Every structure is written in C-alpha cells, then in structure tokens.
XYZ file of C-alpha atoms in Angstrom:
531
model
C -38.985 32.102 -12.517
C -37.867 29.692 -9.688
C -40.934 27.410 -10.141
C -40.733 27.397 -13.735
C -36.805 25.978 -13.523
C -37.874 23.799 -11.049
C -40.297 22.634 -13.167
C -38.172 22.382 -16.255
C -35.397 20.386 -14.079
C -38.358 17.783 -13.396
C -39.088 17.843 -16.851
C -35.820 16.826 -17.769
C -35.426 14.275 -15.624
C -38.045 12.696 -16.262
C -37.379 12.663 -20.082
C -33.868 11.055 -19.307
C -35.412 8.740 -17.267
C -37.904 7.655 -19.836
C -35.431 7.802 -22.289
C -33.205 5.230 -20.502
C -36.338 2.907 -19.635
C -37.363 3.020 -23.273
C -34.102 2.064 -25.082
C -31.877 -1.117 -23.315
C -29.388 0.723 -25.414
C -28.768 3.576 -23.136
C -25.925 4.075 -20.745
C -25.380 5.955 -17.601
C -22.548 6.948 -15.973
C -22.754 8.344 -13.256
C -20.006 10.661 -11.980
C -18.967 12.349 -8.935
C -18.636 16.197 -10.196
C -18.903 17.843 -12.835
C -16.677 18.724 -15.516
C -14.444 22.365 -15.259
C -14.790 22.727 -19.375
C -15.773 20.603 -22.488
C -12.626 21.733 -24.983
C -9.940 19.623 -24.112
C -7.550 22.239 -25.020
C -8.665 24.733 -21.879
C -8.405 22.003 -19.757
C -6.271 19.536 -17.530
C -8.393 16.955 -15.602
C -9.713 13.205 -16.373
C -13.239 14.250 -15.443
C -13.265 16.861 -18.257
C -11.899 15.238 -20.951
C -14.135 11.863 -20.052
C -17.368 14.835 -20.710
C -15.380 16.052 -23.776
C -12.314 14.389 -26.158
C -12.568 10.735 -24.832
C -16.448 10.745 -26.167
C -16.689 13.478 -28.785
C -13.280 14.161 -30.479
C -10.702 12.330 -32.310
C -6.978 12.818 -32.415
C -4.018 12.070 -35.077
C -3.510 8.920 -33.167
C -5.066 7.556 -30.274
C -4.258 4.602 -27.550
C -5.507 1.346 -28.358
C -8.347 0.447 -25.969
C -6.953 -0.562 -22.806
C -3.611 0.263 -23.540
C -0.736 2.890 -23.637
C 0.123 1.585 -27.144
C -0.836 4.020 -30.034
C -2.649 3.368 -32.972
C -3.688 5.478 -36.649
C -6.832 7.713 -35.732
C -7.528 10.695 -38.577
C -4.302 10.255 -39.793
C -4.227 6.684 -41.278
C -0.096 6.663 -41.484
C 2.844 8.736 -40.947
C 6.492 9.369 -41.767
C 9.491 10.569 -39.610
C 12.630 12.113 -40.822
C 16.235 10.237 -40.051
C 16.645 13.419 -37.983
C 13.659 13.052 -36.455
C 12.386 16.604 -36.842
C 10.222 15.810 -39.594
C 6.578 14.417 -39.219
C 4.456 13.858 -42.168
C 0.949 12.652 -41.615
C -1.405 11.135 -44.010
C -5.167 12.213 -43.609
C -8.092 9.611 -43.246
C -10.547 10.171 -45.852
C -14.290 10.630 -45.282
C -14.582 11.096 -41.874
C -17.113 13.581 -41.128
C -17.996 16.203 -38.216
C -21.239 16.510 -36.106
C -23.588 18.995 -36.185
C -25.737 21.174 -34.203
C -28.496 23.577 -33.986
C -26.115 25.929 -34.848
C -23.652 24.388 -37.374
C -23.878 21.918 -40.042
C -20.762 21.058 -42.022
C -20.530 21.308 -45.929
C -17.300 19.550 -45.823
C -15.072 16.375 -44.337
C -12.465 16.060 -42.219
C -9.250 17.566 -43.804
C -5.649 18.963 -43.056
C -7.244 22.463 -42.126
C -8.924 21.270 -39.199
C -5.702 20.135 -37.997
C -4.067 23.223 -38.894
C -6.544 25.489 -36.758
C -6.316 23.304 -34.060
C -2.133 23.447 -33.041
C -2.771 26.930 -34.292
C -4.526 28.244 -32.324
C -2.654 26.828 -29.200
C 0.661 27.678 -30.816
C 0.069 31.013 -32.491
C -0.726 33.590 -30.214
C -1.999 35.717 -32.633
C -4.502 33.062 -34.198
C -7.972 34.501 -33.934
C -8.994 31.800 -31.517
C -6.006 32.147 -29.163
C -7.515 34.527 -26.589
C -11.079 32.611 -27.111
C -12.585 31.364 -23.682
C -9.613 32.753 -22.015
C -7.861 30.064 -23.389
C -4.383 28.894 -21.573
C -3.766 25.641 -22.886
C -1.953 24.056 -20.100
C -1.157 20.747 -21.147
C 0.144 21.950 -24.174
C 2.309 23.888 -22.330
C 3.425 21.397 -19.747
C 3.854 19.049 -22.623
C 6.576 21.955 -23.998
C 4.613 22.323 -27.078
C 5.513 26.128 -27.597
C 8.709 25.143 -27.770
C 8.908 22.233 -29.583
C 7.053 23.021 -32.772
C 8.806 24.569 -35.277
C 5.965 24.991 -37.792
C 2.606 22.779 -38.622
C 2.310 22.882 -42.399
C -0.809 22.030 -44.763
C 0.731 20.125 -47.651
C -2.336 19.321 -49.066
C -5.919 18.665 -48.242
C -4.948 15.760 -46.751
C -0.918 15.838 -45.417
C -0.037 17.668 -43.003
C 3.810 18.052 -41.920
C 4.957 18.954 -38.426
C 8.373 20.281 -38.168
C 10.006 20.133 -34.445
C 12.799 22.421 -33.172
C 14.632 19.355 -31.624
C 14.125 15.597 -31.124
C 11.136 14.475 -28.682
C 11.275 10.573 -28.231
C 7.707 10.988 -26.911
C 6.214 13.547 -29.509
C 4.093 10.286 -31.357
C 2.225 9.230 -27.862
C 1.873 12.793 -26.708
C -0.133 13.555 -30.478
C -2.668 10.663 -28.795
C -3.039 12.760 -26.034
C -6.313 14.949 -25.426
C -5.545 18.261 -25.046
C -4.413 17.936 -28.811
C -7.510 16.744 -29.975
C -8.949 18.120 -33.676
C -11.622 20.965 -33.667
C -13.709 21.696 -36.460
C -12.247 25.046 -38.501
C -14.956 25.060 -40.464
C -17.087 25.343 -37.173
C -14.592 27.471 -35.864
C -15.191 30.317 -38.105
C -19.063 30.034 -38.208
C -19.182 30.764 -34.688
C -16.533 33.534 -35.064
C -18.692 35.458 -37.799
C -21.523 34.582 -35.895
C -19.947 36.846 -32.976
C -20.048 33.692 -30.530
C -16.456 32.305 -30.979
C -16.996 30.503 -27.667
C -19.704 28.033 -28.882
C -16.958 26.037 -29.330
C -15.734 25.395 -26.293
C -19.390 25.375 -24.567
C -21.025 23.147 -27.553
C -17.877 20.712 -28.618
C -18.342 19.332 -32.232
C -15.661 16.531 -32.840
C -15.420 13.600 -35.560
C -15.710 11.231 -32.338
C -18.155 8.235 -31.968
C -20.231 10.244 -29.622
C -22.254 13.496 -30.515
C -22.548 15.809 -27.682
C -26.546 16.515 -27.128
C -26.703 18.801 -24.325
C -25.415 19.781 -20.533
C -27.600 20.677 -18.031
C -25.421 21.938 -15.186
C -24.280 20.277 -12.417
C -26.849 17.617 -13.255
C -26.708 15.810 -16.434
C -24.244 15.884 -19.639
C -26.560 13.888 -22.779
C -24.297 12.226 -25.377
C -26.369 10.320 -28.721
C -24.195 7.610 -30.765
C -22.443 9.394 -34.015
C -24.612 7.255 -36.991
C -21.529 8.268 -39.118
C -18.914 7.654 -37.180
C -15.960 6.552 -39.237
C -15.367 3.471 -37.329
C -18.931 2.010 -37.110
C -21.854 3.330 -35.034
C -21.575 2.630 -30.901
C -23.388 -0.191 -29.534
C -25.285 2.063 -27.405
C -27.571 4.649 -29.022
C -27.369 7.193 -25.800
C -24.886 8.070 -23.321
C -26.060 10.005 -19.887
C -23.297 11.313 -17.760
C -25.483 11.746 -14.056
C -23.175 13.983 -12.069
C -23.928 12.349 -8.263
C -21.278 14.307 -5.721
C -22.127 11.423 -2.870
C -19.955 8.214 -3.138
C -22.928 6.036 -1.039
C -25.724 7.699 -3.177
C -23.821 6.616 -6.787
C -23.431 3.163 -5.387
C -26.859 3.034 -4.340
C -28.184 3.895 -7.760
C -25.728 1.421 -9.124
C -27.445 -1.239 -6.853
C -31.089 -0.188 -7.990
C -30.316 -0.014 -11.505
C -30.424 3.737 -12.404
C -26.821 3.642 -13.049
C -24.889 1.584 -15.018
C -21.274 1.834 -14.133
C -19.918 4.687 -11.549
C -16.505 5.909 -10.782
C -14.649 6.608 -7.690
C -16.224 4.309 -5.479
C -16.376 4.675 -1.561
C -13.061 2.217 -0.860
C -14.918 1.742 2.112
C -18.039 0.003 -0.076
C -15.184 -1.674 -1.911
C -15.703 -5.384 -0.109
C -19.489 -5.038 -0.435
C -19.267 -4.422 -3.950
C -17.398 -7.199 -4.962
C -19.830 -9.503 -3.100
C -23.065 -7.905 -4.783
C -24.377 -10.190 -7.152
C -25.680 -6.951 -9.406
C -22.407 -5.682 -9.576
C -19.275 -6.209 -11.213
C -15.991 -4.390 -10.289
C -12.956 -4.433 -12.871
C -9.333 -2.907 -10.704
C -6.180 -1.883 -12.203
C -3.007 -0.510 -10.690
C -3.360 3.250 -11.659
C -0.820 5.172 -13.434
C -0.897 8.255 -10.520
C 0.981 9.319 -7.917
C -0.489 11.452 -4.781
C 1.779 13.778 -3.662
C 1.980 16.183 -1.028
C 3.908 19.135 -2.846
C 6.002 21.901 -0.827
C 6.522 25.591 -2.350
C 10.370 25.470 -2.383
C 10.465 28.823 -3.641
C 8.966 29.685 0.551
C 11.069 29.656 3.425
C 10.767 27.345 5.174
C 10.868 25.039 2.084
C 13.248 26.505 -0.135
C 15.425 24.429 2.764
C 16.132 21.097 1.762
C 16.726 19.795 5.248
C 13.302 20.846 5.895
C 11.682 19.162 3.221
C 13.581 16.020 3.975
C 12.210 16.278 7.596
C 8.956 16.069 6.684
C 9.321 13.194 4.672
C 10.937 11.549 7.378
C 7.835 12.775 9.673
C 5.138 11.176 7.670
C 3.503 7.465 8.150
C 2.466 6.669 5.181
C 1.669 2.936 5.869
C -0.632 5.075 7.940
C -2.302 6.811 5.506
C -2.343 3.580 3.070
C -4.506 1.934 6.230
C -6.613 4.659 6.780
C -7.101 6.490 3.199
C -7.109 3.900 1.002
C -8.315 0.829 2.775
C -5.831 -1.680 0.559
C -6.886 0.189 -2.669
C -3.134 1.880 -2.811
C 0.487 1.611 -2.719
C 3.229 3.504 -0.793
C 4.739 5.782 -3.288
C 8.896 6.131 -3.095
C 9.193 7.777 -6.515
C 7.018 10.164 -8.167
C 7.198 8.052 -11.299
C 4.371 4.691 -10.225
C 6.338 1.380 -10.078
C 3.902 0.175 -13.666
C 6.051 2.820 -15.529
C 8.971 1.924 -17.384
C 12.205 3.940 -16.160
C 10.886 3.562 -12.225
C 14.086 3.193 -9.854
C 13.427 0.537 -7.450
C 16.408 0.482 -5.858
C 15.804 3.747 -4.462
C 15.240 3.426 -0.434
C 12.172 5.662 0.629
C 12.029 7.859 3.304
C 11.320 5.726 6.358
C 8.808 6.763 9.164
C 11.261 8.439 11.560
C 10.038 10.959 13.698
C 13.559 11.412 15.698
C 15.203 11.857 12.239
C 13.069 14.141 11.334
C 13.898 16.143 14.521
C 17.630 16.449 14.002
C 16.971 17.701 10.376
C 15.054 20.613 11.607
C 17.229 21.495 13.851
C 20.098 21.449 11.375
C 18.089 23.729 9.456
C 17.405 25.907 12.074
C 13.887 24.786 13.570
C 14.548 23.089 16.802
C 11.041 23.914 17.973
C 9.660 23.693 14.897
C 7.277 26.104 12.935
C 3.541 27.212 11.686
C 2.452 26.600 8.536
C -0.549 25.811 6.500
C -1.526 22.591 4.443
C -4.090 23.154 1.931
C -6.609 20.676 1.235
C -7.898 19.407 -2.125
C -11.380 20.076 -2.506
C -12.522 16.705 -4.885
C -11.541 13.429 -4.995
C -9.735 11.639 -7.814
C -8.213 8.908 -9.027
C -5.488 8.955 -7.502
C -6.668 10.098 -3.384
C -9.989 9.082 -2.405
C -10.316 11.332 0.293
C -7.643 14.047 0.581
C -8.829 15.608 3.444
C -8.260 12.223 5.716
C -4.775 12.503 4.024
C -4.119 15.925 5.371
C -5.429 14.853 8.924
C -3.259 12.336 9.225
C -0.392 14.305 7.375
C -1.246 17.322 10.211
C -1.237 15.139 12.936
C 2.230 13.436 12.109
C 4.161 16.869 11.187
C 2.623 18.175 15.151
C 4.083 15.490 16.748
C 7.924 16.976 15.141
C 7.144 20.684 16.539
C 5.463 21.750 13.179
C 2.151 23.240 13.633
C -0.477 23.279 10.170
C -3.486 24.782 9.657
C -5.433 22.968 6.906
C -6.899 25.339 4.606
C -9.022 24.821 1.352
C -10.634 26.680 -1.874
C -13.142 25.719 -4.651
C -11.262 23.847 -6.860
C -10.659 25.930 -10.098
C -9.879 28.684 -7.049
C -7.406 26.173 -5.515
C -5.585 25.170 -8.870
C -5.505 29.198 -9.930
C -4.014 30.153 -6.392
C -1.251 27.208 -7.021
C -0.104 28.456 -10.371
C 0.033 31.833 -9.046
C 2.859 30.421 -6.438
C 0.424 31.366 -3.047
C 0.881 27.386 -1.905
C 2.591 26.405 1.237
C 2.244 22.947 0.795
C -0.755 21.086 -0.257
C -2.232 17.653 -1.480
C -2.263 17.353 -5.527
C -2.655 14.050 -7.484
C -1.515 13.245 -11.177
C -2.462 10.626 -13.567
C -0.201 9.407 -16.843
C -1.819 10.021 -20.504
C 1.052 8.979 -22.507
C 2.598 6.061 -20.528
C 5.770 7.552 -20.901
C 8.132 8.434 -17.996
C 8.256 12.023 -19.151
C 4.861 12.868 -18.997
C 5.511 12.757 -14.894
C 9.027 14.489 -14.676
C 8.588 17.394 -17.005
C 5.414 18.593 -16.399
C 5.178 17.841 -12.654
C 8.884 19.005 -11.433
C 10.300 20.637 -14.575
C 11.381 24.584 -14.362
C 9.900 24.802 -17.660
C 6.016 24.352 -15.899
C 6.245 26.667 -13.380
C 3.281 28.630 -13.194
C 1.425 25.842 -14.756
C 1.651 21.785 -12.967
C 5.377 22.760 -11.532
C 2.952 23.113 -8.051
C 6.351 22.659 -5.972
C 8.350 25.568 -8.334
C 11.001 23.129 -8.621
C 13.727 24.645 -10.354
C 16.534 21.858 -10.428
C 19.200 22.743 -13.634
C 20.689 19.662 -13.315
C 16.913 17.704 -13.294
C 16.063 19.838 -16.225
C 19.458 18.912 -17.945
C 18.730 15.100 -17.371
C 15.051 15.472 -18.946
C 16.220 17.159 -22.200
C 19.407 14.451 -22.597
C 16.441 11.568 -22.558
C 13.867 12.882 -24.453
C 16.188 13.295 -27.529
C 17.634 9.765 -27.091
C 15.112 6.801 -29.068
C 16.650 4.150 -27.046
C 14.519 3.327 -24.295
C 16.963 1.865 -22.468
C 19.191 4.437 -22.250
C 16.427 6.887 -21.436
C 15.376 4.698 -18.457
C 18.854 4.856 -17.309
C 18.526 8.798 -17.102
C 14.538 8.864 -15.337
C 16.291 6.364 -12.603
C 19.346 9.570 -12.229
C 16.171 11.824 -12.243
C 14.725 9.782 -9.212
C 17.774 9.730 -7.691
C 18.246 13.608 -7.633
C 14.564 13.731 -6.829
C 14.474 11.472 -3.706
C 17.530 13.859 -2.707
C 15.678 17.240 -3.466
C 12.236 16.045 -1.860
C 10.026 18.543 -3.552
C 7.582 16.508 -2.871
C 6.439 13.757 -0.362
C 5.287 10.606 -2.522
C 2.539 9.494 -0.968
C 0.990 7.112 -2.572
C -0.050 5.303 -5.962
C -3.681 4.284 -6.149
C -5.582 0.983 -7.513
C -8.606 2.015 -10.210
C -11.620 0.701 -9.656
C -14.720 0.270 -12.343
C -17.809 -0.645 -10.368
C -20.623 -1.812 -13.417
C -23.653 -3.090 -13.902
C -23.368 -6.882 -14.849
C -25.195 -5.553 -18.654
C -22.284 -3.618 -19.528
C -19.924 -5.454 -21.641
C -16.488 -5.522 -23.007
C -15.700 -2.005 -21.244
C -11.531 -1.790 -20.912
C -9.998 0.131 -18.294
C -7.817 2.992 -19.536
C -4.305 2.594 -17.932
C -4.827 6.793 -18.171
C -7.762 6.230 -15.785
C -10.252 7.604 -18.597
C -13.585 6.480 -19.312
C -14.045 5.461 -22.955
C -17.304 3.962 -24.272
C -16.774 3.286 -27.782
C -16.618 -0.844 -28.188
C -18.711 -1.230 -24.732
C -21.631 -3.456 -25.462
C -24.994 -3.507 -23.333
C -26.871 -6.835 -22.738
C -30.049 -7.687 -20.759
C-alpha cells in the first residue's frame, strides 16, 4: 500500500510538472501551508479562502482589484431603504456554476442559491446547518445572527435582505468571503446522495476558477472557468504547491518552478529585490500583531498588570529583530492605513521601571509565572512568531515575570483560545472590509467571545461606542467614535499592539498585471502570463 502511494504521489507530480512545462499558460503558487478548509463559510484564515472563495466563488459584491472599494458581482444593482433596513438586490443573469464528477447543473445562477447560502448560516435548523460541523465564525464575528432580520426570495432573480437595525458597513461586509454563494442546487444533490459534505470538501462556485483537485498537504489544482461570466482567465491552470520552508519556496522561485510565492523569508528580502528573475511588489498591510492577554485570568483581569506589560515590552526590538524593516510599531489595534486610526494617541513607551511600579500597585512586587503561547504558522501579519515570543519572554523576565512559551497545532491552538484556556499568546489579524469595524467588533467586542474576542474583552462602554457608529452613515462622525474606542482601548490594554506588517509579493518577472489585495489575499483573475 505504501509503495503504491508513493508511487501515485510521483505520478502526480510528475503530471503537474508536465502539465506546467507544456502550457506557458500555467501558474504556480506556491504557498507555505496548507489550507484548514475549502468552504469559506467554516472558515477564518487568508490561506483558506486564497484555496477556496478568492479563486472559485463569487459574492453579491466583491472589492475591486486592488482595492477596498466594492463593486456589482452576481447581483448587478441594489436598493436601500431611507431607513436603511431594507436591501433589495438585483440578480445577474446567466451566470452559470461548475461542475464535477459528481454534479452537473441543469440550471443558472438564481436568488435560491443565495437563499441557501445565508440560510444555512442563519437558520439553525436549515438542513445544512450542522453539515461539516459547521460554525461559521466570521459570520458570527461579523454579528450576522443578529443583524438579519429575514433574507427573502422575491423572485428568481431579487432577493431582499431585511436587517434588525442599521449597519453602515453591511454593503462591504456582503463582499466579504465567508458570505460567498454556494450552489443549492448542488447542495441538495449531495444531501440525497447521503454525502452533504461534498460541498465543503469539493467547492463548486460561479468563480473564474474551477476547483480540479487537492492532494493533501501537497498540491491544490485549479483549471480556468471557460464560462465564466466575466471572460475566461488568462491562464488556463492554476497549481497551488504547498512548500512549508521559506528558503526552499524562494529557491524554486529562483529556478523557475514557481511563479510567485508568499510570505517570503524577510531575511531573503534584500536579495530578492536585487535578483534579476524576480520581481517583488510591497504594500503596507492592513494587520495588526498582537500579543492578547485572557482578562477574564488573574493575573490579567488586572488592568495595572496588563498596562505593565505593555510598558515592559521593546518593540523597536522586535521590529529590528522580527521583521527586519518589513513592519511598523503598532500603538492602536486599528493599522495607521485605516480610516478612523487615532494618531494622537501616545503608545506605551519601553519602560521597564514603569512597568515595575505597576506591578507592584497591583500586587506583584516580585512578579509572577505564567505561560505565553506561541503561534504555530506564520502569516501576514508576524513572520516568525516564535522570535516574537523570545524576545517578548525575555523582556517580561527582566520585570520579575517568569513565561513559559508553550504551543499547539494550529486548529488545536485556535480551538483551545475560543474555549478561554489562553494565558496570553501571539495572534495576528488582517482587514477584509477596509472598514474600522471589522477590527473593533470582532477582535475586542463582548459579542465574539468564544469566537476572535481571544482577550474576552468585555468593555460595556467599548461595546456601546461600536453600536453608536455602526448605525451612523457619516463617516466622519463614525471616525470620531473608533478614535474614543482607541482611546478606551489604549487605557484597557487587552492587548499589546505589536506591530503592523509590510506585504510582500515575490513573482516571477512573466507574471503580469497581478494587484495586491489591501486584504492580503491572493486573487488571480486579470493576472496575465508572458514569456
């Protein structure tokens, strides 16, 4: 059995490879792990929904390339109410789904795809609720439970969404991908077929990128969508090549095997900029790294101590050491390329005398034990978390504060958060709305704990601040309230803000016209391929 997988593994690499050598039109990505899901609904990381919505699946409306602006996707137009709890959208005809050895679709795109999929998030008793264990986290940090009143079919193509209260952001957060539209036609196949889950496992979308096949922890296959309602892809395939080592995808950048990779080495930074094979687009990143407390455990449900350890950490330090010039020092947990960010706020300075005094105020002249836990993978926003926790450790020791670092497998690590076992720990967000909300409510708002609340943050008077601006449409005024928010937050110190990172999208010099998403994401439709 071994020998024959082994055998079959060469076999398959050897057909990508030929497939990539035979066709100038193929392009491979290669990525540093692999994705935790491929239904952007279970999930709640940029590496899964690059494998999943950003390729295969459309949305209502989606972010013009490059930008945090929407634009009409399957719904071509919509209408709000003066109240601004009504939302009509107006279907896009003749768009049609993918198929697979399992399913092909006898009809278009129409209102009951959209239907089934806010159903079956919203309803609990939708037959697809409980499917794949499903969660639905973002839609729950995004306070979707709440906030819908009903999603009504008006006809095959209208659809009205009714809202319990006014959400200034409820247009960008419909671009987002955990609300991305499922086949329902697919969705009952599968479910008479007694394998409801196929539809996590084998996503069918109305995206410009058919999903072809995943072979695990290896390769995820991706073939253009001929029919895709927008025009057919440059490129004809699409190989995701999941490569763990940072050196090892650079080196395969360098000798040609891949054609763009992400989360470079910021070490290798300098080099690659100076290789005449590669090109290297930056951005400042919409992220914040953040080490979070537990403030619902002594010794952090004390303020003074959480304000200590601010004060205790040198995070021009960590800037230096971590990200080599690829970062910022964070003050806020909102990044300063957000509207609503609160510069005049004055961080936290490096001072490890302060930091003294304020534990003994709270009660901790010679400090305590404790335990820091350790992210597991890099992202976007900490290239190496574990360097970050070193140098974290090392600071806190020299205040009387003794931590152990301590680590899980990821989906392990993220679980064990939710469930409120955290001390205090490294975490990492990145926007995918580009609205100031999209950090404060899900990250620090009571409402998410037990889902990306990691600090269990319960702050009335922060949750009363978020629910005044999110009803307001005047962006002013509803920066005015984020920079109260920051105020109370820099006050409260949930968190430390560590640090805001700069993207980076190393490429071969044959890939063409690719845009960096301000959301971090990887998004191939529009990207050209030249010799």
């Amino acid at each position: 059995m071994k020998l024959k997988m082994k055998l079959s593994l060469i076999a398959t690499t050897l057909f990508i490879s030929t497939l990539a050598q035979a066709s100038d039109k193929t392009l491979i990505n290669c990525v540093s792990r692999s994705p935790t899901g491929f239904s952007p609904a279970l999930v709640m990381d940029g590496t899964s929904y690059n494998a999943s919505s950003q390729q295969v699946y459309n949305r209502l409306v989606e972010f013009k390339r490059g930008s945090t602006e929407i634009e009409p996707a399957l719904a071509e137009r919509w209408e709000v109410s003066d109240d601004g709890l009504a939302y009509t959208f107006y279907l896009r005809k003749g768009v049609k789904f993918h198929s697979n050895k399992e399913f092909k679709p006898s009809r278009e795109f129409n209102a009951d795809d959209v239907i089934f999929s806010f159903e079956r998030q919203l309803n609990k008793e939708h037959p697809y609720h409980n499917v794949s264990n499903g969660t639905y986290p973002y839609f729950k940090a995004m306070k979707f439970p709440k906030l819908l009143k009903s999603v009504e079919k008006v006809d095959d193509y209208t659809v009205k969404i009714l809202l319990n209260k006014r959400d200034a952001t409820f247009l960008s957060s419909l671009g987002m991908d955990f609300i991305s539209i499922y086949s329902a036609e697919y969705a009952d196949t599968m479910l008479k077929k007694g394998t409801p889950e196929n539809v996590d496992t084998s996503p069918i979308g109305t995206g410009p990128f058919v999903f072809s096949g995943y072979q695990l922890d290896q390769k995820i296959r991706f073939l253009a969508n001929k029919d895709y309602w927008k025009g057919k892809a440059d490129i004809d395939r699409l190989i995701f090549d999941i490569v763990p080592d940072a050196t090892t995808r650079y080196a395969k950048l360098q000798a040609g095997s891949c054609d763009m990779i992400d989360l470079p080495n910021v070490a290798d930074l300098d080099k690659m900029k100076k290789d005449p094979k590669v090109k290297v687009l930056s951005q400042p990143g919409l992220n914040i790294a953040y080490i979070a407390f537990n403030t619902e455990k002594a010794p952090f449900d004390n303020v003074k101590v959480r304000q200590a350890l601010n004060y205790a950490v040198d995070k021009n330090a960590i800037i230096d050491a971590v990200y080599r010039g690829a970062g910022v020092v964070a003050k806020n947990p909102l990044p300063p390329t957000i509207w609503g960010y609160n510069n005049e706020i004055t961080d936290y300075e490096y001072n490890p005398e302060k930091a003294k005094a304020l534990l003994k105020e709270a009660g901790f002249e010679n400090g305590f034990e404790t335990k820091i836990w350790v992210q597991p993978v890099v992202r976007a926003s900490n290239p190496n978390p574990r360097r970050m926790a070193e140098l974290v450790q090392s600071d806190w020791n020299k205040v009387g504060v003794k931590a152990e670092l301590v680590s899980y497998e990821w989906g392990d690590y993220i679980k064990r958060t939710k469930a409120g076992e955290l001390t205090t720990g490294t975490y990492g967000w990145s926007g995918d709305n580009g609205d100031p909300d999209n950090f404060l409510s899900p990250l620090l708002g009571s409402d998410n704990i037990g889902n990306s609340n990691y600090a269990r943050f319960n702050s009335p008077e922060l949750d009363a601040l978020l629910d005044k601006a999110i009803g307001l449409s005047n962006k002013a005024e509803r920066a005015k309230i984020y920079e109260q928010a920051q105020v109370l937050l820099k006050e409260q110190a949930p968190w430390i803000n560590v640090a805001h990172s700069i993207n980076f999208a190393p490429m071969s010099k044959r890939v063409q016209d690719y845009k960096q998403s301000p959301f971090g994401y990887s998004y191939f439709y529009g990207v050209k391929l030249v010799d």
